[in-house]
XYZ file of C-alpha atoms in Angstrom:
745
model
C 0.000 0.000 0.000
C 1.430 3.357 -0.998
C 1.801 6.299 1.340
C -0.790 8.119 -0.710
C -3.397 5.391 -0.222
C -2.637 5.206 3.501
C -3.180 8.948 3.794
C -6.439 8.730 1.867
C -7.723 5.905 4.086
C -6.739 7.824 7.219
C -8.498 10.971 5.941
C -11.615 9.015 5.197
C -11.902 8.020 8.845
C -11.315 11.562 10.207
C -14.189 13.431 11.819
C -15.611 16.156 9.573
C -14.690 19.653 10.824
C -17.477 21.823 12.235
C -18.149 25.205 10.598
C -15.981 27.985 11.996
C -18.101 30.173 14.328
C -19.033 33.740 13.502
C -18.117 36.760 15.641
C -21.677 36.922 16.913
C -21.675 33.260 17.942
C -18.407 33.578 19.876
C -19.541 36.827 21.520
C -22.847 35.215 22.524
C -20.971 32.221 24.028
C -18.830 34.583 26.126
C -21.881 36.584 27.194
C -23.799 33.480 28.256
C -20.944 31.927 30.237
C -21.320 32.333 34.018
C -17.504 32.517 34.404
C -14.645 34.031 32.358
C -13.563 31.875 29.429
C -10.360 31.530 27.456
C -9.354 30.301 24.015
C -9.329 26.682 25.226
C -12.966 26.742 26.409
C -14.128 28.467 23.228
C -12.232 26.022 21.007
C -13.747 23.072 22.851
C -17.265 24.499 22.587
C -17.021 24.995 18.796
C -14.745 21.980 18.065
C -11.898 24.140 16.745
C -8.635 22.246 16.152
C -5.220 22.602 14.625
C -4.369 25.683 12.583
C -7.880 27.077 13.042
C -6.924 28.014 16.633
C -4.813 30.843 15.194
C -7.888 32.282 13.475
C -9.817 31.951 16.752
C -7.125 33.902 18.594
C -7.434 36.699 16.031
C -11.217 36.695 16.310
C -11.041 37.079 20.120
C -8.618 39.991 19.730
C -11.049 41.633 17.286
C -13.876 41.279 19.803
C -11.670 42.786 22.504
C -10.619 45.684 20.271
C -14.260 46.422 19.379
C -15.260 46.498 23.042
C -17.499 43.419 22.866
C -15.369 41.538 25.437
C -12.694 42.532 27.944
C -9.740 40.693 29.468
C -9.761 40.000 33.194
C -7.313 42.079 35.290
C -3.871 40.659 35.960
C -2.149 38.120 33.707
C -5.298 36.152 32.959
C -5.919 35.275 29.320
C -9.600 34.794 29.934
C -12.262 37.223 28.748
C -15.707 38.298 29.926
C -18.443 40.543 28.575
C -17.651 44.218 29.275
C -19.392 45.746 32.244
C -22.670 47.282 31.134
C -26.344 47.423 31.921
C -28.022 44.688 33.957
C -30.067 42.142 32.046
C -33.303 43.634 33.411
C -33.476 47.407 33.760
C -35.776 50.426 33.556
C -35.652 52.495 30.369
C -37.339 55.574 28.932
C -38.144 55.993 25.245
C -35.981 58.830 23.864
C -37.048 58.882 20.214
C -38.738 57.099 17.357
C -36.449 57.515 14.367
C -37.268 57.980 10.676
C -37.385 54.211 10.155
C -39.907 53.691 12.960
C -37.352 52.202 15.380
C -38.216 52.847 19.044
C -34.988 53.878 20.804
C -34.726 54.032 24.594
C -32.041 54.894 27.143
C -31.569 53.647 30.722
C -33.227 55.884 33.333
C -30.100 55.691 35.511
C -26.705 55.926 33.831
C -23.488 56.677 35.700
C -20.999 55.574 33.086
C -18.691 57.827 31.126
C -19.966 59.349 27.904
C -23.513 59.184 26.583
C -25.796 56.360 27.734
C -26.066 53.291 25.486
C -28.917 53.116 22.987
C -31.556 50.422 23.394
C -33.495 49.340 20.306
C -36.879 48.114 21.469
C -38.405 45.079 19.802
C -41.944 45.463 18.365
C -44.569 44.873 21.041
C -46.559 41.652 21.136
C -50.289 41.780 20.546
C -52.097 43.068 23.617
C -49.207 45.354 24.623
C -49.565 49.008 23.537
C -46.654 50.448 21.598
C -44.196 52.555 23.574
C -44.081 56.222 22.703
C -41.563 58.972 23.393
C -41.397 59.630 27.148
C -42.824 56.240 28.202
C -40.966 54.204 30.837
C -40.794 50.425 30.925
C -39.091 47.523 32.637
C -37.247 45.639 29.893
C -35.043 42.611 29.346
C -31.835 43.476 27.501
C -29.549 41.655 25.103
C -26.225 43.312 24.396
C -25.398 43.880 20.734
C -22.134 45.795 21.088
C -20.454 48.204 23.492
C -22.940 51.013 22.908
C -26.180 49.318 21.863
C -28.660 46.835 23.279
C -31.825 45.151 22.140
C -34.740 45.434 24.561
C -38.016 43.608 25.014
C -40.748 45.040 27.231
C -41.603 43.145 30.398
C -44.145 45.750 31.523
C -44.821 49.450 31.243
C -44.233 51.281 34.500
C -46.374 54.334 34.087
C -48.652 56.010 31.621
C -49.091 59.530 30.467
C -51.775 61.492 32.316
C -54.178 60.885 29.438
C -54.066 59.382 25.987
C -56.337 60.157 23.059
C -56.760 57.324 20.577
C -58.621 57.122 17.267
C -59.937 53.772 16.095
C -62.793 51.650 14.802
C -65.224 50.347 17.409
C -66.915 46.951 17.530
C -69.770 46.508 19.996
C -69.741 43.559 22.387
C -72.151 42.252 25.010
C -70.403 44.266 27.736
C -69.492 47.393 25.791
C -67.114 47.721 22.871
C -63.581 47.160 21.603
C -61.686 49.862 19.696
C -59.035 48.816 17.176
C -56.577 51.745 17.085
C -55.828 53.476 13.799
C -52.229 53.972 14.959
C -50.292 51.217 13.218
C -47.793 51.144 16.099
C -50.491 49.987 18.519
C -51.540 46.363 18.506
C -53.881 46.363 21.536
C -57.670 46.695 21.341
C -59.118 49.178 23.830
C -62.081 48.248 26.007
C -65.045 50.647 26.343
C -67.716 50.027 28.984
C -71.350 50.158 27.866
C -72.001 53.371 29.814
C -69.030 55.065 28.067
C -69.997 54.284 24.448
C -71.585 57.699 23.869
C -74.029 56.226 21.337
C -71.279 54.812 19.106
C -72.273 52.055 16.704
C -70.271 49.095 15.427
C -67.944 49.940 12.601
C -67.777 53.656 13.409
C -64.582 55.658 13.636
C -64.375 57.071 17.161
C -62.083 59.112 19.371
C -61.563 57.759 22.881
C -59.841 59.041 25.996
C -57.635 56.455 27.664
C -57.053 57.303 31.356
C -53.916 56.273 33.264
C -53.810 53.149 35.399
C -54.885 49.582 34.785
C -58.431 48.347 34.359
C -59.970 44.939 34.716
C -58.179 42.054 33.055
C -55.231 44.364 32.408
C -57.292 46.688 30.223
C -57.736 50.384 30.844
C -61.374 51.238 30.095
C -61.603 53.991 27.485
C -64.366 56.576 26.988
C -65.784 57.585 23.615
C -65.563 61.389 23.333
C -66.271 61.854 19.612
C -67.811 59.929 16.718
C -66.223 60.545 13.327
C -68.465 58.361 11.175
C -67.662 55.816 8.497
C -63.941 54.874 8.472
C -64.258 54.022 4.775
C -65.363 57.540 3.858
C -62.525 59.428 2.120
C -62.903 62.430 4.432
C -62.136 60.216 7.413
C -58.520 59.841 6.314
C -57.363 63.289 7.388
C -59.728 63.269 10.397
C -57.844 60.295 11.820
C -54.539 62.156 11.652
C -56.052 65.365 13.041
C -57.658 63.737 16.066
C -54.787 61.332 16.708
C -52.441 64.305 17.096
C -54.930 66.255 19.209
C -55.145 69.177 16.787
C -58.015 71.546 17.721
C -60.658 71.835 15.012
C -63.349 74.017 16.623
C -62.798 77.665 17.558
C -64.137 78.982 20.860
C -67.197 81.203 20.456
C -65.326 84.254 21.796
C -62.549 83.869 19.201
C -65.050 83.539 16.349
C -66.955 86.608 17.539
C -63.765 88.684 17.698
C -62.798 87.591 14.177
C -66.218 88.374 12.739
C -66.283 91.808 14.421
C -62.944 92.848 12.887
C -62.947 95.735 10.409
C -60.522 97.070 7.839
C -58.079 99.643 9.280
C -58.183 103.221 8.032
C -55.294 104.964 6.318
C -54.591 106.995 9.462
C -51.028 106.303 10.623
C -50.362 104.091 7.604
C -48.433 104.477 4.375
C -50.588 104.317 1.252
C -49.152 101.526 -0.908
C -52.130 101.180 -3.217
C -50.205 102.754 -6.093
C -47.674 99.895 -6.091
C -48.490 96.979 -8.474
C -48.144 94.366 -5.737
C -49.169 90.822 -6.727
C -49.664 87.557 -4.844
C -48.089 84.383 -6.240
C -49.318 81.124 -4.716
C -50.320 77.579 -5.566
C -53.397 77.070 -7.713
C -55.288 75.546 -4.771
C -54.312 78.234 -2.193
C -57.182 79.729 -0.203
C -55.344 82.422 1.794
C -52.873 84.930 0.376
C -50.739 86.475 3.103
C -47.826 87.906 1.080
C -47.569 90.184 -1.944
C -44.407 91.229 -3.808
C -43.080 94.045 -5.971
C -39.668 94.903 -7.467
C -38.186 97.750 -9.474
C -34.645 98.814 -10.420
C -32.937 100.952 -7.780
C -32.238 104.353 -9.384
C -29.507 105.064 -6.813
C -27.468 101.875 -7.324
C -26.611 100.522 -10.756
C -27.747 96.916 -11.061
C -29.499 97.152 -7.688
C -33.147 96.561 -6.858
C -35.858 97.946 -4.624
C -38.015 95.107 -3.323
C -41.272 95.342 -1.386
C -42.729 92.381 0.497
C -46.146 93.217 1.984
C -47.604 90.877 4.616
C -51.141 90.809 6.013
C -51.252 92.896 9.199
C -52.461 90.129 11.485
C -51.243 91.953 14.611
C -53.908 94.627 13.976
C -56.706 92.018 14.213
C -55.199 89.721 16.887
C -54.166 91.775 19.934
C -51.965 90.059 22.505
C -54.026 88.401 25.252
C -57.319 88.381 23.297
C -59.444 85.276 22.811
C -58.150 85.122 19.232
C -54.566 85.339 20.466
C -55.014 82.617 23.073
C -56.485 80.227 20.493
C -53.839 81.085 17.883
C -51.077 80.354 20.397
C -52.770 77.104 21.412
C -52.797 75.941 17.776
C -49.379 77.372 16.998
C -49.816 77.038 13.261
C -52.182 75.980 10.499
C -52.191 72.364 9.306
C -52.565 71.417 5.643
C -54.089 68.206 4.292
C -55.053 67.091 0.772
C -58.762 67.671 1.507
C -58.776 70.486 4.070
C -56.921 73.094 6.089
C -57.117 73.373 9.869
C -56.361 77.112 10.207
C -54.669 78.951 13.048
C -57.196 81.791 12.732
C -60.975 81.687 12.067
C -62.104 81.890 8.459
C -63.316 85.489 8.806
C -59.637 86.446 9.093
C -57.667 83.661 7.387
C -59.790 83.749 4.223
C -61.178 87.224 4.743
C -59.549 90.410 6.056
C -56.073 88.860 6.330
C -56.164 87.418 2.808
C -54.666 89.827 0.255
C -57.373 89.437 -2.366
C -56.984 91.308 -5.656
C -58.647 94.701 -6.030
C -59.519 94.875 -2.307
C -57.924 97.210 0.252
C -56.000 95.372 2.948
C -53.964 96.382 5.972
C -50.341 95.218 5.758
C -46.918 95.371 7.345
C -44.485 95.950 4.476
C -40.717 95.616 4.173
C -38.988 97.999 1.753
C -35.568 96.504 0.955
C -32.764 97.688 -1.279
C -30.195 95.158 -2.570
C -27.090 95.426 -4.726
C -26.456 93.498 -7.959
C -24.869 90.743 -5.838
C -28.027 90.402 -3.736
C -26.550 92.021 -0.623
C -29.102 93.829 1.564
C -27.961 97.463 1.915
C -31.016 99.217 3.347
C -34.399 98.341 4.804
C -37.505 100.105 6.091
C -40.661 98.611 7.625
C -43.995 100.444 7.375
C -47.575 99.793 8.303
C -49.599 100.363 5.175
C -52.765 99.995 3.204
C -52.342 98.038 -0.026
C -54.381 96.650 -2.897
C -53.194 93.562 -4.792
C -53.162 94.020 -8.561
C -53.533 90.311 -9.301
C -53.735 86.844 -7.774
C -51.242 84.786 -9.817
C -50.179 81.161 -9.626
C -46.634 79.826 -9.824
C -47.429 78.161 -13.134
C -48.852 81.380 -14.619
C -45.814 83.411 -13.661
C -43.367 80.811 -14.963
C -45.272 80.506 -18.247
C -45.247 84.280 -18.651
C -41.511 84.328 -18.002
C -41.138 81.692 -20.721
C -43.198 83.745 -23.190
C -46.614 82.088 -22.849
C -48.900 84.910 -21.722
C -52.530 84.780 -20.669
C -55.181 87.381 -19.947
C -53.892 87.995 -16.418
C -50.138 88.086 -17.098
C -50.025 89.908 -20.474
C -50.444 93.409 -18.987
C -48.020 92.616 -16.130
C -45.097 90.928 -17.866
C -42.969 94.038 -18.466
C -43.863 96.135 -15.433
C -44.209 93.428 -12.780
C -42.985 89.949 -13.741
C -39.687 90.819 -15.473
C -38.504 93.080 -12.599
C -39.351 90.305 -10.120
C -37.092 87.895 -12.009
C -34.362 90.546 -12.248
C -34.296 90.948 -8.465
C -34.510 87.167 -8.064
C -31.346 86.719 -10.150
C -29.427 88.961 -7.723
C -30.789 87.122 -4.660
C -29.973 83.738 -6.216
C -26.378 84.911 -6.687
C -26.179 85.864 -3.005
C -27.523 82.449 -2.078
C -24.857 80.705 -4.167
C -22.136 82.913 -2.719
C -22.923 82.144 0.909
C -23.289 78.421 0.169
C -26.664 77.243 1.435
C -27.790 73.663 1.864
C -29.455 72.607 -1.401
C -31.349 69.305 -1.433
C -34.334 69.774 -3.786
C -35.963 66.502 -2.757
C -39.112 65.684 -4.734
C -42.402 66.663 -3.100
C -45.416 64.435 -3.714
C -48.768 65.924 -4.658
C -51.933 63.971 -3.826
C -54.843 64.856 -6.106
C -58.373 64.051 -4.965
C -61.535 63.708 -7.003
C -64.847 65.347 -6.099
C -65.701 62.489 -3.760
C -62.419 62.943 -1.862
C -60.763 59.785 -3.229
C -57.212 59.740 -4.533
C -57.281 60.406 -8.259
C -53.548 60.652 -8.882
C -50.237 60.959 -7.106
C -47.572 63.002 -8.804
C -44.424 64.973 -8.177
C -44.916 68.658 -7.460
C -43.116 70.781 -10.044
C -40.194 72.847 -8.774
C -40.155 76.078 -10.802
C -38.065 79.238 -10.742
C -41.233 81.061 -9.718
C -41.233 78.983 -6.489
C -37.607 79.889 -5.873
C -38.329 83.554 -6.591
C -40.942 83.778 -3.842
C -38.718 81.800 -1.461
C -35.830 84.223 -1.939
C -38.069 87.272 -1.454
C -39.459 85.767 1.761
C -35.979 84.870 3.055
C -34.798 88.435 2.441
C -37.787 89.862 4.343
C -37.219 87.406 7.208
C -33.561 88.438 7.471
C -34.524 92.126 7.404
C -37.023 91.571 10.246
C -34.470 89.745 12.403
C -31.844 92.421 11.760
C -34.268 95.218 12.629
C -35.277 93.706 15.974
C -31.657 92.980 16.814
C -30.664 96.577 15.984
C -33.508 97.855 18.193
C -32.259 95.580 21.014
C -35.663 93.930 21.273
C -36.085 90.213 22.040
C -36.910 88.209 18.925
C -38.200 84.698 18.358
C -35.505 83.578 15.915
C -35.798 80.625 13.575
C -32.606 78.759 14.472
C -31.018 75.742 12.830
C -28.008 74.196 14.551
C -25.105 72.568 12.729
C -25.402 68.772 12.476
C -24.309 66.525 15.309
C -20.794 65.086 14.879
C -22.044 61.543 15.382
C -24.656 61.941 12.619
C -22.049 63.376 10.250
C -19.727 60.459 10.975
C -22.573 57.986 10.376
C -23.314 59.732 7.071
C -19.650 59.527 6.104
C -19.533 55.781 6.865
C -22.655 55.227 4.785
C -21.412 57.206 1.785
C -17.860 55.899 1.519
C -18.819 52.452 0.137
C -20.834 54.283 -2.549
C -17.742 56.229 -3.615
C -18.570 59.571 -1.957
C -16.186 61.363 0.366
C -17.095 63.849 3.059
C -14.119 65.768 4.434
C -13.116 64.831 7.989
C -11.312 68.095 8.708
C -12.807 71.452 9.625
C -16.318 72.455 10.590
C -19.302 71.046 8.738
C -20.540 73.637 6.238
C -23.822 73.635 4.325
C -21.937 74.011 1.022
C -20.056 70.750 1.744
C -23.338 68.858 1.909
C -24.653 70.653 -1.184
C -21.548 69.668 -3.178
C -22.061 66.091 -2.033
C -25.670 66.088 -3.255
C -24.653 67.766 -6.527
C -22.000 65.109 -7.170
C -24.718 62.436 -7.009
C -26.952 64.234 -9.530
C -27.960 61.966 -12.388
C -26.826 58.803 -10.627
C -29.262 56.083 -9.468
C -28.615 56.809 -5.798
C -29.046 60.615 -6.082
C -32.299 60.792 -4.103
C -30.967 58.406 -1.465
C -27.867 60.559 -0.943
C -30.033 63.682 -0.551
C -32.317 61.908 1.933
C -29.369 60.692 4.013
C -27.888 64.199 4.050
C -31.264 65.499 5.248
C -31.390 62.877 8.015
C -27.991 64.049 9.250
C -29.222 67.614 9.797
C -30.484 69.084 13.052
C -34.125 70.135 13.349
C -34.906 73.845 13.037
C -36.746 75.355 16.015
C -37.914 78.714 17.378
C -35.835 80.298 20.127
C -34.994 83.778 21.499
C -31.358 82.605 21.705
C -29.871 83.204 18.273
C -27.392 80.605 17.005
C -27.983 81.362 13.321
C -29.480 79.214 10.595
C -27.087 76.533 9.369
C -29.091 75.388 6.340
C -29.522 78.897 4.940
C -25.998 79.923 6.000
C -27.370 83.021 7.726
C -26.184 84.556 11.029
C -29.694 85.757 11.940
C -33.098 84.691 10.704
C -36.711 84.982 11.890
C -40.092 84.124 10.405
C -42.036 87.244 9.418
C -43.903 86.386 6.214
C -46.785 84.086 7.307
C -48.568 85.416 10.406
C -51.893 83.972 9.166
C -50.564 80.457 9.632
C -47.599 80.697 12.081
C -47.768 82.209 15.553
C -44.001 82.785 15.569
C -44.439 85.297 12.731
C -47.127 87.107 14.703
C -44.676 87.667 17.597
C -42.175 89.139 15.116
C -44.848 91.497 13.714
C -45.685 92.694 17.207
C -41.999 93.192 17.947
C -41.576 95.349 14.840
C -44.683 97.398 15.711
C -43.270 98.061 19.178
C -39.677 98.615 18.146
C -40.477 100.969 15.274
C -43.319 102.829 17.005
C -45.908 101.716 14.434
C -48.855 101.496 16.836
C -50.079 100.670 20.322
C -50.604 96.958 19.599
C -46.953 95.886 19.668
C -45.424 93.235 21.914
C -46.279 93.740 25.589
C -43.562 93.137 28.207
C -45.286 89.963 29.346
C -45.078 88.433 25.875
C -41.410 89.349 25.431
C -40.632 87.733 28.797
C -42.301 84.502 27.642
C -40.600 84.159 24.235
C -38.584 81.109 25.298
C -41.739 79.335 26.469
C -43.613 80.420 23.332
C -40.737 79.195 21.149
C -40.780 75.752 22.761
C -44.550 75.518 22.381
C -44.750 76.538 18.715
C -41.795 74.270 17.893
C -43.847 71.432 19.383
C -47.036 72.353 17.500
C -45.012 72.566 14.293
C -43.769 69.013 14.819
C -47.327 67.950 15.678
C -48.642 69.421 12.418
C -45.863 67.787 10.401
C -46.624 64.418 11.983
C -50.340 64.782 11.238
C -49.729 65.852 7.645
C -47.306 62.967 7.140
C -49.738 60.475 8.721
C -52.573 61.684 6.486
C -50.374 61.338 3.395
C -49.467 57.779 4.433
C -53.150 56.911 4.775
C -54.050 58.454 1.419
C -51.228 56.520 -0.212
C -52.409 53.324 1.489
C -55.950 53.902 0.236
C -54.545 54.372 -3.274
C -52.573 51.106 -3.037
C -55.499 49.161 -1.530
C -56.984 48.810 -5.013
C -53.672 47.405 -6.272
C -53.152 44.439 -3.940
C -51.072 41.780 -5.684
C -49.549 44.177 -8.220
C -45.794 44.526 -8.644
C -43.977 47.855 -8.308
C -40.400 49.117 -8.399
C -38.710 51.002 -5.592
C -35.712 51.352 -3.343
C -34.915 50.167 0.163
C -35.460 53.371 2.158
C -34.947 52.001 5.664
C -33.320 49.012 7.329
C -34.372 47.891 10.806
C -34.099 44.835 12.990
C -37.641 43.821 12.087
C -37.467 44.269 8.316
C -36.981 46.623 5.397
C -38.845 49.734 4.334
C -39.243 50.215 0.595
C -40.189 53.511 -1.064
C -42.010 53.066 -4.378
C -40.834 55.063 -7.400
C -44.249 55.922 -8.793
C -46.103 57.050 -5.676
C -43.421 57.646 -3.054
C -45.337 55.305 -0.710
C -43.320 53.530 1.972
C -44.116 49.959 2.932
C -42.678 47.370 5.286
C -41.119 44.127 4.105
C -41.193 42.057 7.334
C -37.989 40.197 8.104
C -40.055 37.015 8.398
C -40.924 37.288 4.683
C -37.292 37.384 3.524
C -35.615 34.184 2.234
C -35.082 31.720 5.084
C -31.913 32.763 6.902
C -30.588 34.250 10.144
C -30.365 38.000 9.491
C -28.118 40.366 11.447
C -28.792 44.105 11.416
C -25.549 45.894 10.514
C -26.426 49.376 11.766
C -23.336 51.105 10.377
C -23.722 49.562 6.921
C -27.521 50.105 6.965
C -28.009 46.489 5.946
C -29.576 43.167 6.897
C -26.980 40.444 6.423
C -27.965 36.799 6.043
C -25.444 34.630 7.898
C -26.295 31.386 6.110
C -26.493 32.392 2.471
C -24.677 35.726 2.530
C -27.628 37.630 1.086
C -27.349 41.344 1.944
C -30.199 43.850 1.799
C -28.653 47.315 1.863
C -30.165 50.779 2.107
C -30.693 52.208 -1.370
C -30.873 48.887 -3.195
C -33.251 48.779 -6.166
C -35.968 46.188 -5.571
C -39.204 44.950 -7.056
C -42.027 44.289 -4.622
C -45.524 42.881 -4.597
C -48.191 44.809 -2.666
C -49.492 42.466 0.050
C -51.534 44.717 2.345
C -52.690 48.349 2.364
C -54.943 49.752 5.089
C -56.183 53.349 4.793
C -57.338 53.449 8.422
C -53.907 52.654 9.894
C -51.879 53.934 6.943
C -49.884 50.696 6.972
C -48.628 48.991 3.836
C -46.914 45.629 3.656
C -44.819 44.470 0.723
C -43.076 41.258 -0.297
C -39.840 41.286 -2.255
C -39.900 39.703 -5.679
C -36.454 40.740 -6.872
C -33.471 43.032 -6.342
C -31.039 44.778 -8.670
C -27.701 43.519 -7.396
C -25.614 46.148 -9.137
C -27.204 48.921 -7.093
C -26.821 47.720 -3.547
C -28.327 44.299 -2.804
C -25.571 41.713 -2.701
C -25.475 37.964 -3.120
C -22.484 36.028 -1.889
C -22.493 32.308 -1.186
C -20.205 30.835 1.454
C -21.168 27.316 0.600
C -22.921 25.127 -1.947
C -26.551 25.542 -2.814
C -28.713 28.625 -2.997
C -31.103 30.421 -0.676
C -34.545 28.861 -0.663
C-alpha cells in the first residue's frame, strides 16, 4: 500500500470539521458563560482544532478591540463581557427615528460618555406600543459596546391621558376599539355606559385614562364619533384627532374675528399705487404675502423690493381670545382635503387674505439690494395696499417663458420681469454664501370630487417657487436684523449645525458608494450641497439627498440666536406668514413696538415669555408635520389598496431589525417588508452599513438597493402597507455572496 493510499484511508476516517463560528456566535458564548472563558474553552465548545486556533485567537482579539469583550485584570488570558447594563433594567423611550425604530435609554446611567442606545423590539399583541417619554421595565440583550436590544416586560407608568382614534366593535359588555395607529396592537375596552351612542364599525375618538383596568385593560371613553372609516374624508380626520389638533374655535374667538374691520389709512403708508401681486399655488385659499420689485435708481444693477404681509397683529391683539387660540394651535395644518387654520375663516380667508382689487392692511418691508443680492437698506412700514392680481406659480413661470394669458399679459414688463431681475441677484447671493441645497421631490396627492385619490404626482419645482422663497428669506432676514438693531427680544428661527455623530454615520454610509465627506474642519452647508450635486444623475441621487437630510439638526424657534445653518445666515426669523404661524405674529408685534408703528406691539409679558412660546410653537409645528405625514401615508395606502397583488419598483429606504422599508418610485409610498418574509436565513442588522446580512447564504439587503415588490396589504385606516420582495437589482446595492454550496430557498 502506498503512502498516498494510507493517507487517503486515514483521511476518510477523520471526523468532519465543524463550521468555523461567527463573531456573533463567539460573543454570545462569552456573554452566556457564568464565568470568564479563554481560548481553550471556546475552542472546545465549537470543536476548533489545529491551525484554526490561530484564526480563533485573532477573532477574540477583534472582539476585545471592538469592546465586545474585555480581558480579566492581571495576567489572565480569559475574557468576559464588558461591564454594562443589567439584564433587566428600567428604560425611557428617547425617540422614534425615521425608520420607525423605538430607541430608549436607561433611566439611571453613571458611566462615562452618553448612555447606550436600546433598540426596542416590536410589542406583542395586547401590549400598547411605547411612545416617546414612556418608561418600561425591559429585558436586555447586548449587541455591542454602545447598543442593546430590549423587550418590554411591563410598562411602569402612563401619560396622564391618551387620546386614541380607532374603529369600534360593539360587544355584550361594551365595545372594543381597534386603534388606527399602526404602532399599537392592543384593542381598547369601552364600557357600555361610556360608548356615547357609538355604533359598530364607526370611527371614534376615545380618551384612555392612566392606570390599569380589569383584566389588564384600561377602560376607554368615547368622546367623539367621526363616522364611516371608509369615507374618504375620514382619512385626514384620523390624523387630526390622533395628534390632538383643535378643530373648533371657541365662540369668543369667532366673535372677535367676525367683528374685525378694515383699518383706516390713518397712521399708515398708502401703498395702493404699487403693483403688488400675490403668487401662490393654484389651490391656495389664503394669500398672506404680496411682492413688488423695481430697479434701484440710486445703485446701478441694484433693486428695490417690497414684500407686503397681512397685518395680522392689527386684528389679533396680545391676550385676546383670538390670540389665546392662535397660540394654542401654533400654526395651520394642511391636508389634501382640508386646512385646519390657526385663525378663524373670517380672518384667514377674509380680512387677512390679500385678495386682488380689495384694500388690505399690511406690514411691508422695503428693501434695497445690490447686484450681488446684498441687503444694503431696509424700512418697515404699516400700510394699506391693494393687490393688482392673484397669480399662480405656473402662470408666472409661463409668462416668463413667453406664454402669456389674460392675467399676465399686462403685467409681464412692469411686474414679472422686474421680479425675475431681483430674483437673479438674490440667487447669486444664495450661491455665494453656500446654502444647503437638497431639492428633494415633493409628492402631490390629487383628490376627485368624492375625496378619493385620483392621482399621485411629483410637485413641479419652478423658478417662480424659488423667486418667492428668496423674497421671503430676504424679508425674514430684514425683520431679524431690525429687531436685533432695536435691542428687542426676537423669536428667531434657528437651525443648529449637524451633530458630529450623525455626520460620521453619514460619512460611513457614503464611503462604500464612492462619496467622500471631508473629515477636517467644521461642517458647512456648502459641503453637503456639493455632495448632493455630485450624485446628480446617478441612481442613488435621491438616497444621498435623503441621508444628508437625516444628518441635519431640526430647526426650532428660540430667542437665543445661534444662526441658521441650512440657509448659511447669522440671523433669521419668520415674518412672512402670520396667518398660519404664531411665531411670525410675535415678530410682527416686535416690529410694531420697536419701530413705534402702533399701540398693539409686543407687551412686556409676551417678550418675557418668548422662550416658552418658542418651545410651544416648535412642538405644534412638529405635531402638524406628523399629522400631515400620517394623512399622506393613509391616502397613499388607500390608493394602493386597489392594487393588492400588483408589482412595483422602488428602493430600500430604511433598514431595521424587524425588516426593510421600501419607497415606491411611482407614488413615493413607503411599505414594510417584514424580516419574516425574507428568504429563510438568520439575518443580522448591521447598523453602520444600513443592511440586513444573512449569515447562512450571505444575502445582503442594503439601504438604497433597487428592488421589485408585490403589494401584500394596504390599510387606509392605519396607513400601513406591507410588501413582499420579488427581486433586487444587485448592481445597485443588494448583494449575493455564497459561502457554501446551494442557494437560498
